[in-house]
């Protein structure tokens, strides 16, 4: 089955939904308008059950198949939140909310899943139940984890779960996926260095936390170069260095912050341990002390092998086998869909957004021409996963 004809007829309507969401972006868990619109549309489509407030502001709709929904329940997930970025697209439907924009395409993800829900509620050409999942706080706040902790899988009986994200630079009408680790864990590291401040003309009477911080930054760059196998993938990036206020005072403290990305939980453990060792010993060597706050935000996104191949088959049915990369090279971006994949087997897939600006760029915009491909993928996947 190629692109579903119904989505050609629905394209303008779905694009209008997307433009409305784009004009009215909301952050993290404060997606009240978006969640309300999603719930209202699901009810209007005739979705059998609509639940709100899952994981604070998440929405779940249940669509029962032709056998009354008996049997397996498959979850399809889209994210709803935007980013704190000033939009520079110049589009007619550009953000009306100062300082916020949909710079990652979640407006497109939500609209495509709504389009799929409308079609599935009309046709019900499957056995079992489809759970359409609309998640808050993907960008910052672990909304996927919040929904899982709120009983998402158990309450709705979800047995497997699938996600989709647009990818700038991938041609329109193409898909990419791989079994196993596909996206990295995202950890946040904060380092507070305590030295001894004083007059800048008397550094010998001080313990300069800036000097200590500079040595720590340099040493941490050696972790990937000298403690990680060239066959493994990892990133350690220090992105914040704050200390001092004026030119003639050596401060008491310095503060560093950065991110760690890996594709392997064991490597994640090793890097955390190495960071703690380097920070503690480097500070001690200079007569200072340092404290590390290491927070594991999002785990590795791991696709189940069989579910990834099912997803790839569905994409190939829509776009053709030549338009599906089944052996995508994993990337060190992260996704909190990983929390759902830790709870149930499933898979994340990329869909091409064409030649657009990159994700999180002020000039990025979701490509409306991807809508028929994304909607067709969702319904094809649901019908294949739930066929008798």
mmCIF file of N, CA, C and O in Angstrom, residues 17 40 68 70 72 77 95-96 126 131 166-167 171 175 198 203 206-207 216 229 280 289 301 314 337 348 352 366:
data_model
loop_
_atom_site.group_PDB
_atom_site.id
_atom_site.type_symbol
_atom_site.label_atom_id
_atom_site.label_comp_id
_atom_site.label_asym_id
_atom_site.label_seq_id
_atom_site.Cartn_x
_atom_site.Cartn_y
_atom_site.Cartn_z
ATOM 1 N N UNK A 17 -4.165 22.259 10.857
ATOM 2 C CA UNK A 17 -3.968 21.931 12.280
ATOM 3 C C UNK A 17 -2.535 22.261 12.680
ATOM 4 O O UNK A 17 -2.289 22.851 13.724
ATOM 5 N N UNK A 40 -10.015 17.251 22.071
ATOM 6 C CA UNK A 40 -11.275 17.612 21.405
ATOM 7 C C UNK A 40 -11.365 16.971 20.024
ATOM 8 O O UNK A 40 -12.431 16.476 19.616
ATOM 9 N N UNK A 68 -13.897 -5.272 18.118
ATOM 10 C CA UNK A 68 -14.228 -4.672 19.409
ATOM 11 C C UNK A 68 -13.033 -4.356 20.272
ATOM 12 O O UNK A 68 -13.181 -4.006 21.442
ATOM 13 N N UNK A 70 -10.579 -6.462 21.066
ATOM 14 C CA UNK A 70 -10.010 -7.611 21.779
ATOM 15 C C UNK A 70 -8.645 -7.955 21.203
ATOM 16 O O UNK A 70 -8.446 -7.969 19.990
ATOM 17 N N UNK A 72 -4.301 -7.485 21.180
ATOM 18 C CA UNK A 72 -3.123 -6.660 21.463
ATOM 19 C C UNK A 72 -3.433 -5.172 21.384
ATOM 20 O O UNK A 72 -4.276 -4.732 20.597
ATOM 21 N N UNK A 77 3.184 7.126 19.340
ATOM 22 C CA UNK A 77 3.457 8.316 20.158
ATOM 23 C C UNK A 77 3.913 9.504 19.339
ATOM 24 O O UNK A 77 4.718 9.378 18.408
ATOM 25 N N UNK A 95 5.169 31.827 14.926
ATOM 26 C CA UNK A 95 4.752 31.867 16.327
ATOM 27 C C UNK A 95 4.209 33.234 16.723
ATOM 28 O O UNK A 95 4.791 34.270 16.413
ATOM 29 N N UNK A 96 3.095 33.209 17.438
ATOM 30 C CA UNK A 96 2.524 34.425 18.007
ATOM 31 C C UNK A 96 2.920 34.613 19.464
ATOM 32 O O UNK A 96 2.515 35.594 20.101
ATOM 33 N N UNK A 126 -8.333 -3.264 11.470
ATOM 34 C CA UNK A 126 -7.342 -3.984 12.275
ATOM 35 C C UNK A 126 -8.075 -4.692 13.409
ATOM 36 O O UNK A 126 -9.245 -4.411 13.686
ATOM 37 N N UNK A 131 -3.509 2.689 20.564
ATOM 38 C CA UNK A 131 -3.448 3.776 21.549
ATOM 39 C C UNK A 131 -2.611 4.898 20.955
ATOM 40 O O UNK A 131 -1.409 4.719 20.716
ATOM 41 N N UNK A 166 10.884 13.714 12.643
ATOM 42 C CA UNK A 166 11.366 14.227 11.366
ATOM 43 C C UNK A 166 12.873 14.470 11.415
ATOM 44 O O UNK A 166 13.449 14.717 12.479
ATOM 45 N N UNK A 167 13.495 14.414 10.237
ATOM 46 C CA UNK A 167 14.944 14.588 10.160
ATOM 47 C C UNK A 167 15.310 15.511 9.004
ATOM 48 O O UNK A 167 15.226 15.134 7.830
ATOM 49 N N UNK A 171 15.904 13.224 2.508
ATOM 50 C CA UNK A 171 14.961 13.592 1.445
ATOM 51 C C UNK A 171 13.511 13.339 1.844
ATOM 52 O O UNK A 171 13.204 12.400 2.583
ATOM 53 N N UNK A 175 12.601 7.240 4.851
ATOM 54 C CA UNK A 175 12.601 6.854 6.258
ATOM 55 C C UNK A 175 13.950 6.225 6.591
ATOM 56 O O UNK A 175 14.651 5.724 5.708
ATOM 57 N N UNK A 198 40.968 36.106 46.479
ATOM 58 C CA UNK A 198 41.834 37.165 46.994
ATOM 59 C C UNK A 198 42.136 38.189 45.920
ATOM 60 O O UNK A 198 41.542 38.188 44.836
ATOM 61 N N UNK A 203 48.316 36.263 43.592
ATOM 62 C CA UNK A 203 47.782 34.924 43.296
ATOM 63 C C UNK A 203 48.415 33.834 44.147
ATOM 64 O O UNK A 203 47.801 32.787 44.357
ATOM 65 N N UNK A 206 46.363 32.760 47.004
ATOM 66 C CA UNK A 206 45.026 32.278 46.634
ATOM 67 C C UNK A 206 45.106 30.851 46.090
ATOM 68 O O UNK A 206 46.184 30.323 45.813
ATOM 69 N N UNK A 207 43.944 30.247 45.946
ATOM 70 C CA UNK A 207 43.782 29.013 45.163
ATOM 71 C C UNK A 207 42.783 29.358 44.063
ATOM 72 O O UNK A 207 41.585 29.490 44.315
ATOM 73 N N UNK A 216 40.606 21.149 34.524
ATOM 74 C CA UNK A 216 39.551 20.136 34.490
ATOM 75 C C UNK A 216 38.951 20.026 33.095
ATOM 76 O O UNK A 216 38.759 18.923 32.559
ATOM 77 N N UNK A 229 37.122 3.397 23.617
ATOM 78 C CA UNK A 229 37.594 2.701 22.424
ATOM 79 C C UNK A 229 37.203 3.472 21.168
ATOM 80 O O UNK A 229 36.092 4.022 21.095
ATOM 81 N N UNK A 280 37.856 15.343 40.952
ATOM 82 C CA UNK A 280 38.327 15.301 42.343
ATOM 83 C C UNK A 280 39.844 15.415 42.428
ATOM 84 O O UNK A 280 40.381 16.204 43.226
ATOM 85 N N UNK A 289 38.900 22.109 46.182
ATOM 86 C CA UNK A 289 37.949 21.007 46.246
ATOM 87 C C UNK A 289 36.922 21.210 45.138
ATOM 88 O O UNK A 289 36.712 22.332 44.662
ATOM 89 N N UNK A 301 18.162 5.323 23.466
ATOM 90 C CA UNK A 301 16.974 4.887 22.735
ATOM 91 C C UNK A 301 17.313 3.599 21.999
ATOM 92 O O UNK A 301 18.116 3.603 21.055
ATOM 93 N N UNK A 314 6.712 -1.375 7.200
ATOM 94 C CA UNK A 314 5.587 -0.456 7.020
ATOM 95 C C UNK A 314 6.015 0.762 6.220
ATOM 96 O O UNK A 314 5.297 1.225 5.317
ATOM 97 N N UNK A 337 11.573 9.362 24.230
ATOM 98 C CA UNK A 337 10.834 8.158 23.861
ATOM 99 C C UNK A 337 11.545 6.921 24.397
ATOM 100 O O UNK A 337 10.953 5.846 24.519
ATOM 101 N N UNK A 348 11.714 3.499 17.224
ATOM 102 C CA UNK A 348 11.680 4.883 16.745
ATOM 103 C C UNK A 348 12.161 4.894 15.302
ATOM 104 O O UNK A 348 13.108 4.175 14.950
ATOM 105 N N UNK A 352 11.971 11.810 6.552
ATOM 106 C CA UNK A 352 12.676 12.920 5.917
ATOM 107 C C UNK A 352 11.894 14.220 5.937
ATOM 108 O O UNK A 352 10.692 14.234 5.661
ATOM 109 N N UNK A 366 8.767 22.593 9.972
ATOM 110 C CA UNK A 366 8.349 21.260 9.536
ATOM 111 C C UNK A 366 7.815 21.343 8.117
ATOM 112 O O UNK A 366 7.132 22.300 7.746
#
